[in-house]
C-alpha positions as YAML, in Angstrom:
chain: A
units: angstrom
residues:
- id: 1
  name: MET
  ca: [-0.13, -12.16, 28.57]
- id: 2
  name: THR
  ca: [2.87, -11.30, 30.77]
- id: 3
  name: PHE
  ca: [5.24, -8.42, 30.08]
- id: 4
  name: TRP
  ca: [7.95, -10.71, 28.72]
- id: 5
  name: GLU
  ca: [5.49, -12.55, 26.49]
- id: 6
  name: GLY
  ca: [4.31, -9.20, 25.10]
- id: 7
  name: PHE
  ca: [7.91, -8.02, 24.66]
- id: 8
  name: HIS
  ca: [8.84, -11.26, 22.87]
- id: 9
  name: SER
  ca: [5.83, -10.98, 20.56]
- id: 10
  name: PHE
  ca: [6.65, -7.33, 19.76]
- id: 11
  name: SER
  ca: [10.35, -8.09, 19.17]
- id: 12
  name: THR
  ca: [9.55, -11.03, 16.90]
- id: 13
  name: ARG
  ca: [7.14, -8.96, 14.80]
- id: 14
  name: LEU
  ca: [9.62, -6.08, 14.63]
- id: 15
  name: LEU
  ca: [12.36, -8.41, 13.35]
- id: 16
  name: LYS
  ca: [9.96, -9.76, 10.72]
- id: 17
  name: ILE
  ca: [9.13, -6.22, 9.61]
- id: 18
  name: VAL
  ca: [12.85, -5.36, 9.28]
- id: 19
  name: TYR
  ca: [13.51, -8.58, 7.36]
- id: 20
  name: LEU
  ca: [10.52, -7.86, 5.11]
- id: 21
  name: ASN
  ca: [11.93, -4.45, 4.27]
- id: 22
  name: PHE
  ca: [15.23, -5.99, 3.15]
- id: 23
  name: LEU
  ca: [13.31, -8.52, 1.05]
- id: 24
  name: TRP
  ca: [11.27, -5.72, -0.52]
- id: 25
  name: LEU
  ca: [14.37, -3.66, -1.34]
- id: 26
  name: PHE
  ca: [16.18, -6.69, -2.78]
- id: 27
  name: PHE
  ca: [13.34, -7.66, -5.12]
- id: 28
  name: LEU
  ca: [12.73, -4.01, -5.91]
- id: 29
  name: PHE
  ca: [16.24, -3.69, -7.30]
- id: 30
  name: LEU
  ca: [16.07, -7.17, -8.82]
- id: 31
  name: GLY
  ca: [13.40, -5.74, -11.12]
- id: 32
  name: PHE
  ca: [15.46, -2.59, -11.77]
- id: 33
  name: PHE
  ca: [12.98, -0.63, -9.61]
- id: 34
  name: ILE
  ca: [10.56, 0.18, -12.45]
- id: 35
  name: PHE
  ca: [9.69, -3.46, -13.15]
- id: 36
  name: GLY
  ca: [10.18, -4.60, -9.56]
- id: 37
  name: LEU
  ca: [8.15, -1.98, -7.68]
- id: 38
  name: PHE
  ca: [4.64, -3.38, -8.10]
- id: 39
  name: PRO
  ca: [5.46, -7.14, -7.90]
- id: 40
  name: ALA
  ca: [7.68, -6.59, -4.84]
- id: 41
  name: THR
  ca: [5.06, -4.39, -3.18]
- id: 42
  name: ILE
  ca: [2.30, -6.93, -3.86]
- id: 43
  name: ALA
  ca: [4.50, -9.61, -2.27]
- id: 44
  name: LEU
  ca: [5.19, -7.28, 0.67]
- id: 45
  name: PHE
  ca: [1.49, -6.61, 1.28]
- id: 46
  name: THR
  ca: [0.73, -10.32, 0.96]
- id: 47
  name: VAL
  ca: [3.12, -11.19, 3.79]
- id: 48
  name: VAL
  ca: [2.08, -8.17, 5.89]
- id: 49
  name: ARG
  ca: [-1.54, -9.28, 5.60]
- id: 50
  name: GLN
  ca: [-0.49, -12.71, 6.90]
- id: 51
  name: LEU
  ca: [1.21, -11.07, 9.90]
- id: 52
  name: LEU
  ca: [-1.86, -8.97, 10.70]
- id: 53
  name: LEU
  ca: [-4.20, -11.96, 10.41]
- id: 54
  name: ASP
  ca: [-1.77, -14.24, 12.30]
- id: 55
  name: VAL
  ca: [-1.40, -16.62, 9.36]
- id: 56
  name: GLU
  ca: [1.71, -18.76, 9.85]
- id: 57
  name: LYS
  ca: [3.48, -19.19, 6.52]
- id: 58
  name: PRO
  ca: [7.20, -19.00, 5.59]
- id: 59
  name: ILE
  ca: [8.00, -15.35, 4.87]
- id: 60
  name: THR
  ca: [10.76, -15.80, 2.29]
- id: 61
  name: GLN
  ca: [8.98, -18.56, 0.38]
- id: 62
  name: THR
  ca: [5.68, -16.66, 0.33]
- id: 63
  name: PHE
  ca: [7.39, -13.46, -0.79]
- id: 64
  name: TRP
  ca: [9.30, -15.15, -3.63]
- id: 65
  name: GLN
  ca: [6.34, -17.19, -4.85]
- id: 66
  name: THR
  ca: [4.06, -14.13, -4.84]
- id: 67
  name: TYR
  ca: [6.70, -12.02, -6.63]
- id: 68
  name: LYS
  ca: [7.01, -14.59, -9.42]
- id: 69
  name: LYS
  ca: [3.28, -15.22, -9.69]
- id: 70
  name: GLU
  ca: [2.28, -11.55, -9.75]
- id: 71
  name: TRP
  ca: [5.18, -10.16, -11.81]
- id: 72
  name: LEU
  ca: [3.31, -9.84, -15.11]
- id: 73
  name: ARG
  ca: [-0.04, -8.74, -13.70]
- id: 74
  name: GLY
  ca: [1.61, -6.42, -11.21]
- id: 75
  name: ASN
  ca: [3.52, -4.67, -13.96]
- id: 76
  name: GLY
  ca: [0.26, -4.26, -15.86]
- id: 77
  name: TYR
  ca: [-1.04, -2.19, -12.94]
- id: 78
  name: ALA
  ca: [2.34, -0.43, -12.78]
- id: 79
  name: VAL
  ca: [2.05, 0.76, -16.39]
- id: 80
  name: LEU
  ca: [-1.44, 2.10, -15.69]
- id: 81
  name: ALA
  ca: [-0.23, 3.87, -12.52]
- id: 82
  name: TYR
  ca: [2.84, 5.36, -14.22]
- id: 83
  name: VAL
  ca: [0.72, 6.75, -17.06]
- id: 84
  name: VAL
  ca: [-1.83, 8.29, -14.67]
- id: 85
  name: LEU
  ca: [0.91, 9.85, -12.50]
- id: 86
  name: LEU
  ca: [2.65, 11.22, -15.58]
- id: 87
  name: ILE
  ca: [-0.61, 12.83, -16.73]
- id: 88
  name: LEU
  ca: [-1.07, 14.35, -13.27]
- id: 89
  name: ALA
  ca: [2.48, 15.73, -13.30]
- id: 90
  name: VAL
  ca: [1.89, 17.31, -16.72]
- id: 91
  name: ASP
  ca: [-1.42, 18.77, -15.51]
- id: 92
  name: PHE
  ca: [0.20, 20.45, -12.50]
- id: 93
  name: TYR
  ca: [3.07, 21.71, -14.65]
- id: 94
  name: MET
  ca: [0.63, 23.28, -17.10]
- id: 95
  name: ILE
  ca: [-1.47, 24.82, -14.31]
- id: 96
  name: TYR
  ca: [1.54, 26.45, -12.66]
- id: 97
  name: SER
  ca: [3.03, 27.51, -16.00]
- id: 98
  name: PHE
  ca: [-0.07, 29.30, -17.33]
- id: 99
  name: ASP
  ca: [-2.10, 31.66, -15.13]
- id: 100
  name: SER
  ca: [-5.15, 31.14, -17.31]
- id: 101
  name: LEU
  ca: [-5.32, 27.51, -16.14]
- id: 102
  name: SER
  ca: [-5.21, 28.32, -12.41]
- id: 103
  name: ILE
  ca: [-9.00, 27.81, -12.24]
- id: 104
  name: LEU
  ca: [-8.30, 24.10, -12.75]
- id: 105
  name: LEU
  ca: [-6.11, 23.81, -9.62]
- id: 106
  name: ILE
  ca: [-8.87, 22.86, -7.14]
- id: 107
  name: PRO
  ca: [-10.48, 20.22, -9.42]
- id: 108
  name: THR
  ca: [-7.02, 18.78, -10.13]
- id: 109
  name: ILE
  ca: [-6.23, 18.57, -6.40]
- id: 110
  name: ILE
  ca: [-9.53, 16.73, -5.81]
- id: 111
  name: ILE
  ca: [-8.76, 14.32, -8.65]
- id: 112
  name: THR
  ca: [-5.25, 13.82, -7.23]
- id: 113
  name: PHE
  ca: [-6.71, 12.97, -3.82]
- id: 114
  name: LEU
  ca: [-8.98, 10.35, -5.42]
- id: 115
  name: ILE
  ca: [-6.13, 8.88, -7.48]
- id: 116
  name: PHE
  ca: [-3.74, 8.62, -4.55]
- id: 117
  name: GLY
  ca: [-6.52, 7.23, -2.39]
- id: 118
  name: THR
  ca: [-7.13, 4.57, -5.02]
- id: 119
  name: LEU
  ca: [-3.40, 3.77, -5.09]
- id: 120
  name: PHE
  ca: [-3.38, 3.49, -1.29]
- id: 121
  name: PHE
  ca: [-6.20, 0.93, -1.44]
- id: 122
  name: LEU
  ca: [-4.95, -0.85, -4.57]
- id: 123
  name: PHE
  ca: [-2.42, -3.13, -2.88]
- id: 124
  name: PRO
  ca: [-4.55, -4.01, 0.18]
- id: 125
  name: VAL
  ca: [-7.55, -4.78, -2.06]
- id: 126
  name: TYR
  ca: [-5.28, -6.75, -4.41]
- id: 127
  name: VAL
  ca: [-4.06, -9.13, -1.67]
- id: 128
  name: HIS
  ca: [-7.29, -9.26, 0.35]
- id: 129
  name: PHE
  ca: [-9.77, -10.03, -2.44]
- id: 130
  name: GLU
  ca: [-9.62, -12.07, -5.63]
- id: 131
  name: LEU
  ca: [-10.79, -9.63, -8.30]
- id: 132
  name: SER
  ca: [-10.26, -9.13, -12.00]
- id: 133
  name: PHE
  ca: [-8.12, -6.25, -13.32]
- id: 134
  name: PHE
  ca: [-10.72, -3.52, -13.78]
- id: 135
  name: VAL
  ca: [-12.95, -4.67, -10.91]
- id: 136
  name: LEU
  ca: [-9.94, -4.31, -8.60]
- id: 137
  name: VAL
  ca: [-9.31, -0.71, -9.68]
- id: 138
  name: LYS
  ca: [-13.02, 0.06, -9.36]
- id: 139
  name: GLN
  ca: [-13.17, -1.45, -5.86]
- id: 140
  name: ALA
  ca: [-10.09, 0.48, -4.71]
- id: 141
  name: PHE
  ca: [-11.70, 3.67, -6.01]
- id: 142
  name: LEU
  ca: [-14.99, 2.90, -4.21]
- id: 143
  name: PHE
  ca: [-13.14, 2.33, -0.93]
- id: 144
  name: THR
  ca: [-11.53, 5.77, -1.43]
- id: 145
  name: LEU
  ca: [-15.00, 7.32, -1.72]
- id: 146
  name: THR
  ca: [-16.52, 5.41, 1.20]
- id: 147
  name: SER
  ca: [-13.47, 5.56, 3.53]
- id: 148
  name: PRO
  ca: [-11.87, 9.01, 3.09]
- id: 149
  name: SER
  ca: [-10.70, 8.91, 6.72]
- id: 150
  name: THR
  ca: [-8.47, 5.96, 5.81]
- id: 151
  name: VAL
  ca: [-6.93, 7.98, 2.98]
- id: 152
  name: PHE
  ca: [-6.24, 10.86, 5.37]
- id: 153
  name: LEU
  ca: [-4.68, 8.43, 7.88]
- id: 154
  name: ASN
  ca: [-2.42, 7.07, 5.16]
- id: 155
  name: ALA
  ca: [-1.44, 10.60, 4.10]
- id: 156
  name: LEU
  ca: [-0.72, 11.51, 7.74]
- id: 157
  name: LEU
  ca: [1.35, 8.34, 8.07]
- id: 158
  name: ILE
  ca: [3.52, 9.39, 5.13]
- id: 159
  name: VAL
  ca: [4.04, 12.86, 6.63]
- id: 160
  name: VAL
  ca: [5.02, 11.36, 10.01]
- id: 161
  name: MET
  ca: [7.38, 8.85, 8.41]
- id: 162
  name: TYR
  ca: [8.94, 11.59, 6.28]
- id: 163
  name: GLY
  ca: [9.62, 13.60, 9.43]
- id: 164
  name: LEU
  ca: [11.04, 10.63, 11.32]
- id: 165
  name: PHE
  ca: [13.29, 9.54, 8.45]
- id: 166
  name: ASN
  ca: [14.61, 13.09, 8.15]
- id: 167
  name: ILE
  ca: [15.64, 12.82, 11.79]
- id: 168
  name: MET
  ca: [16.88, 9.22, 11.51]
- id: 169
  name: PRO
  ca: [17.84, 8.56, 7.85]
- id: 170
  name: GLY
  ca: [19.65, 5.39, 8.90]
- id: 171
  name: ALA
  ca: [16.26, 3.78, 9.58]
- id: 172
  name: ILE
  ca: [15.20, 4.05, 5.92]
- id: 173
  name: PRO
  ca: [16.67, 0.69, 4.76]
- id: 174
  name: LEU
  ca: [15.19, -0.97, 7.85]
- id: 175
  name: PHE
  ca: [11.61, 0.24, 7.80]
- id: 176
  name: ILE
  ca: [10.55, 2.50, 4.92]
- id: 177
  name: GLY
  ca: [8.56, -0.03, 2.87]
- id: 178
  name: SER
  ca: [7.50, -2.56, 5.48]
- id: 179
  name: VAL
  ca: [6.29, -0.09, 8.13]
- id: 180
  name: LEU
  ca: [4.32, 1.91, 5.57]
- id: 181
  name: SER
  ca: [2.70, -1.25, 4.16]
- id: 182
  name: TYR
  ca: [1.99, -2.55, 7.68]
- id: 183
  name: PHE
  ca: [-0.07, 0.48, 8.69]
- id: 184
  name: VAL
  ca: [-1.68, 0.95, 5.26]
- id: 185
  name: MET
  ca: [-2.79, -2.70, 5.38]
- id: 186
  name: LEU
  ca: [-3.94, -2.31, 9.00]
- id: 187
  name: PHE
  ca: [-6.04, 0.77, 8.18]
- id: 188
  name: SER
  ca: [-7.42, -0.92, 5.07]
- id: 189
  name: ILE
  ca: [-8.47, -4.11, 6.88]
- id: 190
  name: ARG
  ca: [-10.40, -1.95, 9.34]
- id: 191
  name: ALA
  ca: [-12.09, -0.17, 6.43]
- id: 192
  name: PHE
  ca: [-12.93, -3.54, 4.83]
- id: 193
  name: LYS
  ca: [-14.50, -4.76, 8.09]
- id: 194
  name: LYS
  ca: [-16.60, -1.61, 8.44]
- id: 195
  name: VAL
  ca: [-17.98, -2.03, 4.92]
- id: 196
  name: GLU
  ca: [-18.69, -5.72, 5.57]
- id: 197
  name: GLN
  ca: [-20.50, -4.85, 8.82]
- id: 198
  name: LYS
  ca: [-22.62, -2.23, 7.03]
- id: 199
  name: LYS
  ca: [-23.53, -4.77, 4.33]
- id: 200
  name: LEU
  ca: [-24.39, -7.35, 6.99]
- id: 201
  name: HIS
  ca: [-26.46, -4.83, 8.95]
- id: 202
  name: GLY
  ca: [-28.27, -3.83, 5.76]
- id: 203
  name: ALA
  ca: [-28.98, -7.45, 4.89]
- id: 204
  name: VAL
  ca: [-30.34, -8.11, 8.39]
- id: 205
  name: SER
  ca: [-32.51, -4.96, 8.28]
- id: 206
  name: THR
  ca: [-34.10, -5.99, 4.99]
...
């Protein structure tokens, strides 16, 4: 690949990522944020996965069709996530409000790590595998346990993006959702491949 071919490929992908972010924000607000967050994010990860696997499908059509198809199911996961996050927020509030509960801080932090790790994997697992509701949550949780390095990479990514967007806040509407999903999906696909290779190696060994 020549320099100009590489530059053209990079520029084309960058434009797609920017366009995807606008699509995500539009459908996010179309669902009044609360009801649009999960369906729009599922659609975003679906298209990002296509980009990473070099699957040629129309971006806008795929995004809209996925948003419609996954609206109800996606909001089912959203309700579950909102309830869990609310419980976590109450737990931390109680711990910091009452000194007698400070002993629960470390266990709560560990639980928080597992929950956020599961949320990190939820969308990649959702669009990469065809699983039922509870099996999907279980699988995302298992990937958190077996691939903690991926969770740390995702956490580091958020810290880096937070720093960059503080320096360049104008980039937020261009990249915030699509860039985050791109790298989260990239890290997750690598974790999926490692697990598949281990399973294959185990099958061959037996």
